[in-house]
Structure formats: C-alpha cells, structure tokens
Coordinates of C-alpha atoms in Angstrom, one line a residue:
Chain Q
M295 CA 8.3 -9.1 11.6
P296 CA 7.5 -9.9 15.2
P297 CA 6.7 -7.1 17.7
R298 CA 9.6 -8.1 20.0
P299 CA 13.4 -7.6 19.9
F300 CA 15.2 -9.7 17.2
G301 CA 18.2 -9.6 15.0
F302 CA 17.3 -9.1 11.3
L303 CA 19.0 -11.2 8.7
L304 CA 18.6 -10.6 5.0
V305 CA 20.0 -13.3 2.7
E306 CA 20.2 -13.4 -1.1
G307 CA 18.7 -16.8 -1.5
G308 CA 17.3 -20.0 0.0
D309 CA 20.6 -21.7 0.0
E310 CA 22.2 -19.0 2.1
Q311 CA 19.2 -19.1 4.5
G312 CA 19.5 -22.9 5.0
V313 CA 23.3 -22.7 5.6
C314 CA 22.8 -19.8 8.1
A315 CA 20.1 -21.7 10.0
A316 CA 22.4 -24.8 10.3
V317 CA 25.5 -22.9 11.2
A318 CA 23.8 -20.6 13.7
G319 CA 22.2 -23.4 15.6
P320 CA 18.7 -23.3 17.1
I321 CA 19.4 -20.9 19.9
V322 CA 21.0 -18.1 17.8
W323 CA 18.6 -18.8 14.9
G324 CA 15.6 -18.5 17.2
G325 CA 16.6 -14.9 18.0
L326 CA 16.9 -14.0 14.3
W327 CA 14.2 -13.0 11.8
C328 CA 15.3 -13.9 8.3
W329 CA 14.1 -12.6 5.0
N330 CA 15.0 -14.2 1.7
A331 CA 15.4 -11.7 -1.2
Q332 CA 15.1 -14.6 -3.7
G333 CA 18.0 -13.3 -5.8
R334 CA 20.8 -10.7 -5.3
D335 CA 19.1 -8.4 -7.8
K336 CA 16.3 -7.9 -5.3
L337 CA 18.6 -7.5 -2.3
V338 CA 18.4 -3.7 -2.0
R339 CA 14.7 -3.4 -2.7
E340 CA 14.0 -6.2 -0.2
A341 CA 16.1 -4.2 2.4
A342 CA 14.1 -1.1 1.7
L343 CA 10.9 -3.2 2.2
A344 CA 12.2 -4.5 5.5
A345 CA 13.1 -1.0 6.7
K346 CA 9.5 0.1 6.1
D347 CA 8.0 -2.7 8.2
P348 CA 6.6 -1.0 11.4
N349 CA 8.2 -3.8 13.5
F350 CA 11.6 -3.2 12.0
S351 CA 12.0 -0.8 14.9
F352 CA 12.3 -3.9 17.1
A353 CA 15.4 -5.1 15.2
R354 CA 18.4 -4.7 17.5
S355 CA 20.7 -5.3 14.6
A356 CA 20.5 -6.0 10.9
G357 CA 22.8 -8.2 8.8
I358 CA 23.1 -9.3 5.2
V359 CA 24.6 -12.5 3.8
L360 CA 25.5 -12.6 0.1
D361 CA 28.2 -14.1 -2.1
V362 CA 31.3 -12.3 -3.4
E363 CA 31.0 -14.2 -6.7
D364 CA 33.7 -13.1 -9.1
D365 CA 33.6 -9.4 -8.3
P366 CA 34.5 -8.4 -4.8
A367 CA 34.1 -4.6 -5.5
A368 CA 30.6 -5.1 -6.9
A369 CA 29.6 -7.4 -4.0
H370 CA 30.7 -4.8 -1.5
A371 CA 28.9 -2.1 -3.3
L372 CA 25.8 -4.2 -3.4
A373 CA 26.1 -4.9 0.4
A374 CA 26.6 -1.2 1.0
G375 CA 23.5 -0.3 -0.9
A376 CA 21.4 -2.9 1.0
L377 CA 22.9 -1.7 4.3
A378 CA 22.1 1.9 3.4
A379 CA 18.5 0.8 2.7
L380 CA 18.3 -0.9 6.1
G381 CA 19.8 2.0 7.9
G382 CA 17.3 4.5 6.5
T383 CA 15.3 4.7 9.7
G384 CA 18.1 6.7 11.5
T385 CA 18.2 4.4 14.5
A386 CA 21.5 3.3 16.2
R387 CA 21.1 -0.4 15.4
A388 CA 24.2 -2.3 14.4
L389 CA 24.5 -3.1 10.7
D390 CA 26.9 -5.5 9.1
A391 CA 27.3 -7.7 6.0
F392 CA 28.9 -11.2 5.5
L393 CA 30.2 -11.8 2.0
S394 CA 30.9 -15.5 1.3
P395 CA 33.4 -17.0 1.4
D396 CA 35.6 -14.4 3.2
G397 CA 34.8 -11.0 1.9
M398 CA 37.6 -10.9 -0.7
S399 CA 38.1 -14.3 -2.5
H400 CA 36.0 -15.2 -5.5
G401 CA 33.3 -17.7 -4.5
S402 CA 30.0 -18.2 -2.7
I403 CA 28.4 -20.0 0.2
E404 CA 29.1 -23.2 -1.7
T405 CA 32.8 -22.5 -1.3
L406 CA 32.4 -22.7 2.4
C407 CA 30.2 -25.8 2.2
R408 CA 32.8 -27.5 -0.1
R409 CA 35.4 -27.0 2.6
A410 CA 33.2 -28.5 5.3
V411 CA 32.2 -31.9 3.8
R412 CA 32.5 -34.8 6.2
D413 CA 33.9 -37.5 4.0
A414 CA 37.5 -36.7 3.0
A415 CA 37.9 -39.9 0.9
L416 CA 34.8 -39.0 -1.1
A417 CA 36.1 -35.5 -1.5
A418 CA 39.3 -36.8 -2.9
C419 CA 37.4 -38.9 -5.4
V420 CA 35.4 -35.8 -6.5
D421 CA 38.7 -33.9 -6.9
A422 CA 39.9 -36.7 -9.2
L423 CA 36.6 -36.6 -11.1
V424 CA 36.9 -32.8 -11.7
G425 CA 40.5 -33.3 -12.8
C426 CA 39.4 -36.1 -15.3
A427 CA 36.7 -33.8 -16.6
G428 CA 39.3 -31.2 -17.3
H429 CA 38.1 -28.5 -14.9
P430 CA 35.2 -27.6 -17.2
H431 CA 34.2 -24.4 -15.3
A432 CA 37.6 -22.8 -15.2
S433 CA 37.0 -20.5 -18.2
Q434 CA 33.4 -19.6 -17.3
R435 CA 32.2 -16.3 -16.0
N436 CA 31.9 -16.7 -12.2
A437 CA 34.4 -19.6 -12.5
Q438 CA 34.9 -20.2 -8.8
V439 CA 31.2 -20.2 -8.1
A440 CA 30.5 -22.6 -11.0
A441 CA 33.4 -24.8 -10.0
D442 CA 32.3 -25.0 -6.3
K443 CA 28.7 -25.6 -7.3
G444 CA 29.6 -28.4 -9.7
W445 CA 32.0 -30.0 -7.2
L446 CA 29.4 -29.9 -4.4
K447 CA 26.7 -31.4 -6.6
A448 CA 29.0 -34.2 -7.6
Y449 CA 29.9 -34.9 -3.9
L450 CA 26.3 -34.8 -2.7
S451 CA 25.0 -37.0 -5.5
M452 CA 27.2 -39.8 -4.1
L453 CA 25.5 -39.7 -0.7
A454 CA 22.7 -42.2 0.2
D455 CA 20.1 -39.7 -0.8
P456 CA 21.3 -38.2 -4.1
T457 CA 18.6 -35.6 -4.4
L458 CA 19.7 -33.4 -1.4
R459 CA 20.6 -29.8 -2.0
F460 CA 23.6 -28.7 0.0
H461 CA 21.6 -26.8 2.6
Q462 CA 19.7 -30.0 3.2
A463 CA 22.8 -32.1 3.8
F464 CA 23.9 -30.9 7.2
S465 CA 22.4 -33.8 9.2
T466 CA 23.1 -36.5 6.7
A467 CA 25.9 -39.0 7.2
G468 CA 28.8 -37.9 5.0
G469 CA 27.1 -34.6 4.4
I470 CA 28.3 -31.1 5.4
D471 CA 29.5 -30.4 9.0
P472 CA 27.9 -27.1 10.2
A473 CA 30.4 -27.1 13.2
H474 CA 33.4 -27.1 10.8
P475 CA 35.9 -24.3 11.6
T476 CA 35.4 -22.9 8.0
F477 CA 32.0 -21.7 9.2
D478 CA 33.4 -19.9 12.3
P479 CA 33.4 -16.4 10.8
L480 CA 29.8 -16.8 9.6
R481 CA 28.8 -18.3 13.0
A482 CA 30.4 -15.3 14.7
F483 CA 28.7 -12.9 12.4
L484 CA 25.3 -14.5 13.0
G485 CA 25.9 -14.7 16.8
K486 CA 26.5 -10.9 16.9
L487 CA 23.2 -10.0 15.3
Chain O
M305 CA -2.0 17.3 -6.7
I306 CA -1.6 16.6 -3.0
E307 CA 1.9 15.3 -2.2
A308 CA 1.8 15.3 1.6
V309 CA -0.8 15.5 4.4
T310 CA -0.7 15.9 8.1
V311 CA -3.7 14.9 10.2
E312 CA -4.1 15.8 13.8
R313 CA -6.7 14.7 16.2
F314 CA -9.2 13.6 13.5
R315 CA -11.3 10.6 14.2
G316 CA -9.0 7.8 15.5
L317 CA -5.9 9.5 14.2
R318 CA -4.0 11.4 16.9
R319 CA -1.3 12.4 14.5
L320 CA -0.4 11.1 11.1
G321 CA 1.9 12.5 8.6
V322 CA 2.2 11.0 5.1
E323 CA 4.7 12.3 2.6
G324 CA 5.3 11.2 -1.0
L325 CA 1.8 10.7 -2.2
G326 CA 1.5 9.8 -5.9
R327 CA -1.0 10.2 -8.7
V328 CA -2.8 6.9 -7.7
N329 CA -2.7 6.0 -4.0
L330 CA -3.9 2.7 -2.6
I331 CA -4.3 2.8 1.2
V332 CA -4.0 -0.5 3.1
G333 CA -3.9 -1.6 6.7
K334 CA -5.7 -3.5 9.3
N335 CA -9.3 -2.7 10.4
N336 CA -9.6 0.5 12.3
C337 CA -6.2 1.8 11.4
G338 CA -7.6 4.9 9.8
K339 CA -7.7 4.2 6.1
T340 CA -11.1 5.8 5.4
A341 CA -10.3 8.6 7.9
L342 CA -7.1 9.4 6.0
M343 CA -9.1 9.5 2.7
E344 CA -11.8 11.7 4.4
A345 CA -9.0 14.1 5.6
L346 CA -7.7 14.3 2.1
L347 CA -11.2 15.0 0.8
I348 CA -11.9 17.7 3.4
A349 CA -8.7 19.7 2.7
Q350 CA -8.9 19.4 -1.1
T351 CA -9.4 23.1 -1.4
A352 CA -9.3 26.0 1.1
D353 CA -13.0 26.6 0.5
G354 CA -15.7 24.3 1.4
G355 CA -14.0 22.4 4.1
A356 CA -17.0 22.6 6.4
S357 CA -19.3 21.3 3.7
R358 CA -17.0 18.4 3.0
V359 CA -16.8 17.6 6.7
Y360 CA -20.6 17.6 6.7
F361 CA -20.6 15.3 3.7
V362 CA -18.3 12.7 5.2
Q363 CA -20.1 12.7 8.5
S364 CA -23.4 12.3 6.7
L365 CA -22.1 9.1 5.1
R366 CA -21.2 7.7 8.5
R367 CA -24.0 9.2 10.6
S368 CA -26.9 9.0 8.3
G369 CA -30.1 9.1 10.3
V370 CA -28.6 11.4 13.0
A371 CA -29.8 15.0 13.0
P372 CA -26.8 17.2 11.9
A373 CA -27.9 19.9 14.3
D374 CA -27.2 17.5 17.2
F375 CA -23.6 18.3 17.9
D376 CA -22.8 15.5 20.3
R377 CA -24.1 12.7 18.1
F378 CA -23.3 14.1 14.6
W379 CA -20.2 16.3 14.9
R380 CA -18.4 15.2 18.1
P381 CA -17.3 11.7 16.8
L382 CA -15.1 13.6 14.2
F383 CA -12.7 14.6 17.0
W384 CA -10.0 12.4 18.3
S385 CA -11.2 11.1 21.7
Q386 CA -14.4 13.0 21.0
D387 CA -12.6 16.1 22.3
A388 CA -14.3 18.9 20.3
D389 CA -12.6 21.6 22.4
G390 CA -9.2 20.2 21.5
G391 CA -10.2 20.4 17.8
F392 CA -8.8 18.7 14.8
A393 CA -6.6 20.0 12.0
I394 CA -5.7 18.8 8.4
E395 CA -2.8 20.3 6.4
V396 CA -2.1 19.3 2.8
R397 CA 0.9 20.3 0.7
G398 CA 1.5 19.8 -3.0
S399 CA 1.2 21.6 -6.3
Q400 CA -0.7 24.5 -4.7
P401 CA 1.5 27.6 -4.1
A402 CA 0.8 27.5 -0.3
P403 CA -0.2 24.7 2.0
I404 CA -3.9 24.4 2.9
R405 CA -4.5 24.1 6.6
L406 CA -8.0 23.7 8.1
D407 CA -8.5 23.8 11.9
F408 CA -11.9 22.8 13.3
R409 CA -12.7 23.4 16.9
R410 CA -15.9 23.8 19.0
S411 CA -16.2 27.5 19.6
A412 CA -15.5 28.6 23.2
S413 CA -17.5 31.8 22.9
P414 CA -21.4 31.8 22.9
P415 CA -22.8 31.2 19.4
P416 CA -24.6 34.1 17.7
M417 CA -28.3 34.1 16.7
L418 CA -29.2 32.3 13.5
T419 CA -30.5 35.5 12.0
E420 CA -30.1 34.6 8.3
P421 CA -32.5 32.3 6.6
T422 CA -31.3 28.7 6.5
A423 CA -32.6 25.5 5.2
F424 CA -34.0 24.8 8.7
A425 CA -35.0 28.0 10.4
A426 CA -34.5 31.7 10.7
G427 CA -34.3 34.0 13.7
A428 CA -33.6 31.1 16.2
P429 CA -30.7 31.0 18.7
A430 CA -27.8 28.6 17.9
T431 CA -26.7 26.5 20.8
W432 CA -23.3 25.6 19.5
A433 CA -20.7 26.8 16.9
L434 CA -17.8 25.1 15.2
D435 CA -15.0 27.4 14.3
V436 CA -13.2 26.7 11.1
R437 CA -9.8 28.4 10.7
I438 CA -8.5 28.3 7.1
A439 CA -4.9 29.1 6.3
N440 CA -3.8 29.1 2.7
G441 CA -1.3 31.9 2.3
G442 CA -3.6 34.2 4.3
E443 CA -5.9 33.3 7.1
R444 CA -9.7 33.6 7.7
T445 CA -12.4 31.9 9.8
E446 CA -15.8 30.5 9.2
Q447 CA -18.4 29.1 11.5
V448 CA -20.8 26.2 11.4
L449 CA -23.8 27.0 13.6
G450 CA -26.4 24.6 15.0
G451 CA -29.1 24.2 17.5
P452 CA -32.7 22.9 17.9
A453 CA -33.8 25.1 15.0
G454 CA -31.4 23.6 12.5
L455 CA -27.9 23.9 11.0
K456 CA -26.2 26.6 9.1
L457 CA -23.0 25.8 7.1
P458 CA -20.8 28.5 5.6
A459 CA -21.8 29.4 2.1
F460 CA -20.0 27.2 -0.5
A461 CA -20.9 26.9 -4.1
G462 CA -18.8 23.7 -4.5
S463 CA -16.2 22.9 -7.1
G464 CA -17.5 19.5 -8.0
R465 CA -13.9 18.3 -8.6
E466 CA -14.1 15.5 -6.1
F467 CA -16.1 12.3 -6.1
W468 CA -16.4 9.8 -3.3
I469 CA -17.3 6.2 -4.1
A470 CA -18.6 4.5 -1.0
P471 CA -18.1 0.8 -0.3
N472 CA -21.7 -0.1 -1.3
K473 CA -23.2 0.4 -4.7
N474 CA -25.2 3.6 -5.0
V475 CA -25.8 4.7 -8.6
S476 CA -27.2 8.2 -7.8
A477 CA -28.9 10.9 -9.8
T478 CA -25.5 12.7 -9.9
D479 CA -24.0 9.6 -11.6
I480 CA -26.8 9.6 -14.2
A481 CA -26.4 13.3 -14.8
L482 CA -22.6 12.8 -15.3
F483 CA -23.3 10.0 -17.7
S484 CA -25.9 12.1 -19.5
T485 CA -23.3 14.8 -20.1
L486 CA -20.8 12.2 -21.4
K487 CA -23.3 10.6 -23.7
Q488 CA -24.3 13.9 -25.1
A489 CA -20.7 14.6 -25.8
G490 CA -20.3 11.3 -27.5
R491 CA -17.9 10.0 -24.9
E492 CA -19.9 6.9 -23.8
A493 CA -17.3 4.6 -25.3
E494 CA -14.8 5.7 -22.6
L495 CA -16.8 3.7 -20.1
L496 CA -18.1 0.8 -22.2
G497 CA -14.7 -0.9 -22.6
I498 CA -14.2 -1.4 -18.9
L499 CA -17.8 -2.2 -18.2
R500 CA -17.6 -5.0 -20.7
E501 CA -14.7 -6.4 -18.7
V502 CA -17.2 -6.8 -15.9
D503 CA -19.9 -8.1 -18.1
N504 CA -19.1 -8.9 -21.7
R505 CA -22.7 -8.8 -22.8
V506 CA -23.0 -5.1 -22.4
S507 CA -23.5 -3.3 -25.7
G508 CA -24.7 0.1 -24.5
L509 CA -26.2 2.3 -21.7
E510 CA -29.4 4.4 -22.2
I511 CA -31.0 7.0 -20.0
L512 CA -34.8 6.7 -20.1
A513 CA -37.7 8.3 -18.2
P514 CA -40.4 5.6 -17.9
T515 CA -42.6 7.7 -15.6
G516 CA -42.0 10.8 -17.6
T517 CA -40.4 12.5 -14.6
V518 CA -37.5 10.6 -13.2
A519 CA -34.5 9.7 -15.4
E520 CA -33.2 6.1 -15.0
L521 CA -30.2 4.3 -16.4
F522 CA -30.7 1.2 -18.4
V523 CA -28.2 -1.4 -19.7
R524 CA -28.5 -3.0 -23.2
L525 CA -27.1 -6.5 -23.0
A526 CA -27.7 -7.4 -26.7
P527 CA -28.5 -5.3 -29.8
D528 CA -32.2 -6.1 -29.9
S529 CA -32.9 -7.2 -26.4
P530 CA -35.1 -5.4 -23.9
L531 CA -33.2 -2.9 -21.7
L532 CA -32.5 -3.7 -18.1
P533 CA -32.5 -1.2 -15.3
I534 CA -28.9 -0.8 -14.0
A535 CA -30.2 -1.6 -10.5
M536 CA -30.8 -5.2 -11.8
M537 CA -27.1 -5.6 -12.6
G538 CA -24.7 -7.0 -10.0
D539 CA -23.1 -4.9 -7.3
G540 CA -19.7 -5.0 -9.1
F541 CA -21.1 -3.6 -12.3
Q542 CA -22.9 -0.8 -10.5
R543 CA -19.8 0.1 -8.5
C544 CA -17.7 0.0 -11.6
F545 CA -20.1 2.3 -13.4
E546 CA -20.0 4.8 -10.4
M547 CA -16.2 4.6 -10.4
T548 CA -15.7 5.1 -14.1
V549 CA -18.3 7.8 -14.7
S550 CA -16.8 9.7 -11.8
A551 CA -13.2 9.1 -13.0
V552 CA -13.8 10.6 -16.5
T553 CA -15.4 13.7 -15.1
C554 CA -13.7 14.5 -11.7
G555 CA -10.5 16.1 -10.6
V556 CA -9.9 13.8 -7.6
L557 CA -11.5 10.4 -7.1
F558 CA -11.9 8.7 -3.7
V559 CA -12.9 5.0 -3.7
D560 CA -13.5 3.3 -0.4
E561 CA -12.8 -0.5 -0.7
L562 CA -12.2 -0.4 -4.4
D563 CA -12.4 -4.2 -4.9
N564 CA -15.9 -4.5 -3.2
G565 CA -18.1 -6.4 -5.6
L566 CA -15.4 -6.9 -8.2
H567 CA -14.2 -10.3 -9.2
H568 CA -10.4 -10.7 -8.7
S569 CA -10.0 -11.5 -12.4
I570 CA -11.0 -8.0 -13.6
L571 CA -9.1 -6.0 -11.0
E572 CA -6.0 -5.7 -13.2
S573 CA -8.2 -4.4 -16.1
V574 CA -9.8 -1.9 -13.7
W575 CA -6.5 -0.7 -12.5
R576 CA -5.1 -0.4 -16.0
W577 CA -8.2 1.7 -17.0
L578 CA -7.8 3.9 -13.9
A579 CA -4.0 4.3 -14.5
V580 CA -4.6 5.4 -18.1
V581 CA -7.5 7.8 -17.3
S582 CA -5.7 9.3 -14.3
S583 CA -2.6 9.9 -16.4
K584 CA -4.5 11.3 -19.4
R585 CA -6.8 13.5 -17.4
G586 CA -4.3 14.4 -14.7
I587 CA -6.5 13.3 -11.9
Q588 CA -5.4 12.1 -8.5
I589 CA -6.9 8.9 -7.1
F590 CA -7.1 7.6 -3.5
A591 CA -8.5 4.2 -2.8
T592 CA -8.6 1.7 0.1
T593 CA -8.5 -2.1 0.0
H594 CA -8.1 -5.1 2.3
S595 CA -7.3 -7.3 -0.7
E596 CA -3.8 -8.6 -1.6
E597 CA -5.1 -9.4 -5.0
C598 CA -6.1 -5.8 -5.5
I599 CA -2.6 -4.6 -4.5
H600 CA -0.9 -7.1 -6.8
A601 CA -3.3 -6.3 -9.7
A602 CA -2.5 -2.6 -9.3
S603 CA 1.2 -3.4 -9.3
R604 CA 0.9 -5.6 -12.5
A605 CA -1.2 -3.0 -14.3
F606 CA 1.2 -0.1 -13.6
T607 CA 4.2 -2.2 -14.4
E608 CA 2.8 -3.2 -17.7
L609 CA 2.1 0.4 -18.5
K610 CA 5.6 1.5 -17.2
D611 CA 3.7 4.0 -15.1
D612 CA 5.5 5.1 -11.9
G613 CA 2.4 6.9 -10.6
L614 CA 1.3 4.1 -8.1
R615 CA 1.9 4.4 -4.4
V616 CA 0.7 1.9 -1.8
I617 CA 0.3 3.5 1.6
R618 CA 0.4 1.1 4.5
L619 CA -1.1 2.4 7.8
D620 CA -0.2 0.7 11.1
R621 CA -1.4 1.5 14.6
R622 CA 0.7 0.7 17.7
D623 CA 0.3 2.1 21.2
G624 CA -2.3 4.6 20.0
E625 CA 0.0 6.0 17.3
T626 CA -0.6 5.6 13.6
T627 CA 2.3 5.4 11.2
A628 CA 2.4 5.4 7.4
A629 CA 4.9 3.6 5.1
I630 CA 4.8 4.4 1.4
Y631 CA 5.8 1.9 -1.2
D632 CA 6.4 2.8 -4.8
R633 CA 5.6 0.4 -7.7
E634 CA 9.0 -1.3 -7.7
L635 CA 8.7 -2.1 -4.0
V636 CA 5.2 -3.4 -4.4
E637 CA 6.4 -5.6 -7.2
T638 CA 9.3 -6.9 -5.1
A639 CA 6.9 -7.6 -2.2
A640 CA 4.7 -9.6 -4.5
E641 CA 7.7 -11.6 -5.8
T642 CA 9.1 -12.3 -2.4
G643 CA 5.9 -12.8 -0.5
V644 CA 6.2 -9.8 1.8
E645 CA 2.9 -8.8 3.3
L646 CA 2.0 -5.2 2.7
R647 CA -1.4 -5.1 4.3
G648 CA -0.2 -4.9 7.9

C-alpha cells in the first residue's frame, strides 16, 4: 500500500476488479488502492492482511465488492466479516460494502454487465438462443449467476474478438458500456471511497 | 514460553511492543528495522537472572575487537540514541508467573572500587557502572562495573537454555560438545536426516582428536571413504549443523538470517524439521530472514503438519517509530496465494 491517502478497495476476484476500474473511471480509480482476494473464500483473511499493512493507516475509507450469488444473507454475513477485519485498527475510517447486483437480488457482477451490453439486437438474439437451449442453468445451484455467466459468454463470443472476458469488453464496439445507468450505484459507491 | 515483549530505548528501537508470539517466530522487515535487535531483546530477558551477561554476549557479537571495559565504544551503542543515562528496558510476559522486566541505565552515582578479584584486575577503581534493575515478582539490582583495569559482570552461572546462531557459520567447541553428548546418548540420528537433506552423501559424523588435544568434527560422506573435517563442508551444511545440534539440546533457539547459506529447495525440509523438534521438545524458536522463499517454505511446512505454532512478525519503521504486525499461519498462507508482500 502507498504511504499517502487512498481509498482501499477489496474485491473478491479479477472480474470485479476489472469492472470497478472501468466503471470508476481513471480519476476515481487513481485515488483507490485495490486488492484482489482471488476468491470469496479468502475475502476475510485478505481483509485481515490488509488491516495489518502499516500503510493501511493512510486509507481514508475501505470498501468491499462481492457478489450476492444465491444467498443474500450469507453474502451480507461475509461482507460483515470482512468489514470487521478491516475495521480492526479502531480508526474512524468509513467502511462499506457493495454486493452485486443490488444487495438483495440473486446474481453477481455479471448480472450488471449483462444489463449494460451495447448491442440490443445481439442481446435479443442471445435471449432467443437461451430460450432455444431451454434455460439450461435454471435448475442449478447459483442459478442466476450461472445464467448470467452463460448469457454474457454467448453475447461476448459474437463480438469481433470472441476471446474477450467481460471485464475486457468495455472499450470494444458492441461490448459493455461502463457509463450505463445500471452501474450508477456501483459508481457512486466507488466515488465515495 | 514468551508470549509478549516490550522493548524501550534499546538500540534503534525507541519503543516496540509485540503481542501474540508463537512457538516458532519468523521476524521479517526491511534493513535496519530492528529484527536482530528484537531477537537480542528476547534473548536478554529470557530469565530474570543473567541479563547483564546476555547483554555482554550480544554486544560481543556486534563489537568484537572492542574492549568491553570501554563504556563509550562497547556499551553505549546498546542505548537508543546512545543515551546511556536514559537507559533501556525490556519486559517479557508469557508462561512465567510474573513478567520479567530488566532496566539497564548508566549509574548516576560514582562507581565503587573493584575490590573483588575479577578476570581482569583486583583492587582498581571502576570508572563507570551500569545499573541493572530486575523485576520479576520482587525487585533487585545488580551492577556491571568497568574501568581501565577491566570489567566485572554480576555473577551468573548460566542456564544454557538459549542458543544463538549468528548469520555466519561458526561450528564452535560448544557445538562439538553438544554433539558429543548426543552421540554418546545414541541420538546422532536426530540430526543426520536433516543434514542429508543438505548433502545426501552424508552417512555419519565423528569426533576425532588428530593432535591428541583438540576435538574436531568430521563428516563421513561414504561408508569407507576418508573423513572430511566439517570446516571443509559448505557454509549451509555447517550452519544447518549448528542449528540442528542446538535445537535438539536447547530451550530457546535464536537464528539470525536462518536461510543464510541454505539452498531454497531445502528450506521447507528445514522448517518441517524445526517444527517437529520444537513441538516435541517444547522449545521456542525465533529467527530472522529477508527471504520470501523462507517465509513461504515455513508456511508450507507448518500447513502440511497442521501445526498452528508459526507466527511471522513483520517490523516496519516510520517516522522513527517501529511497529510490529503478527501473521498466523493462515494469513501467511493467504499472503502467499494472493501475492501480498509480508517483508515490508
């Protein structure tokens, strides 16, 4: 961590980190220091590690971005645990968490990205494809997350570069629009850090 | 076992408190952040008795060649900002019933005559005195006296519980004596396994006296091959011998720059060995390192053994203050997985 004031952001994975960077924009992102826990199972321990960094005292605020998945209560409990680990230093810094997509509904960061795709005609085609396939993720555990992931992959694979992951598709023609209003709550969250 | 330590005005440490020490403690941090000083403080305050002798020992390692009766050159650098009148203090807390606190301060009153026989002189005036206040339930004081005629330390028989392994190889007569005791007790095999990790040709260790007077340690590299003096082996082998022969006989082991001379590929084996020995014998280990490989090797070894006894202590210095952060095995493991730098 840098020895100067910053907003600390802890994300559960690389996808969330990429989306946050694109949605925040270079000015806000430049004032943040982001750690990637590389999995939600490591979120609390990564928060504890962050709080032990001597330069964490420079963090004016600390925020966490994670997915609700299919269990809002468990996600909120996980966020509370990670925030507690970050707040262990006893300082008066602001602590907050953003749970994708909206803190309550089942889903993930992909749910937001799915809503923000630029090509409405292609989106309709993907909807049709998912219908033809018989909504194969509906009965799975984490159904909404799986459905959004599958939908987004199908959409992105029809762009000029079919190898892009969704967090790489923000500046691509027909990709994901980081300025889309669906990202406004996340943008506001990042702006407050 | 020591669980917490507070160091005040000792060497470059103005004030440092560390709580939550474990059975095996690996101290990390940038150069001049006080890693070795913290270990020295822990050594000095191991027991209420013998603090002055241990201060003399650690300063002898750093100031070899300087006359110990020369207060300004030998003793003064122990004090923060070289302020001997301000003194320094070390307090340790743990399994002992009462904390041990040792206060060292240059005496304000004129020193007495050195009237008792010392190693250096008798009947000569001392020109300086170092007061040692010892609190451990009760309180008492001792004095180190010095002057042109020599140095007088408070009497201390020495417990022999603690061993200090310096960064450079130094297989000493004490190490050979320790090994002799082990060999006589049929415990040589306790060392051979880990020494073979360093050099798989080693089949045995022998103590010989080629001159008829001085005992030397030799290494057998093959059943019928000539024996090789241990001094002919590499630095890593010699340090590993020092470390292991100390670990199987001591109560507390201090290893400065543990990975010095050791190839990264054997660090995990060394840690596994130390973890098992420290657990089985109930000894506490303190070590320093600059090596990320050494930290990760320790984490892997303790994880494999499902041993929660590891602590990594990170020291950081900012604006003249030193802080310590303690990481347990799970946090060290997470840091390794996510690329978080623990070394400062």
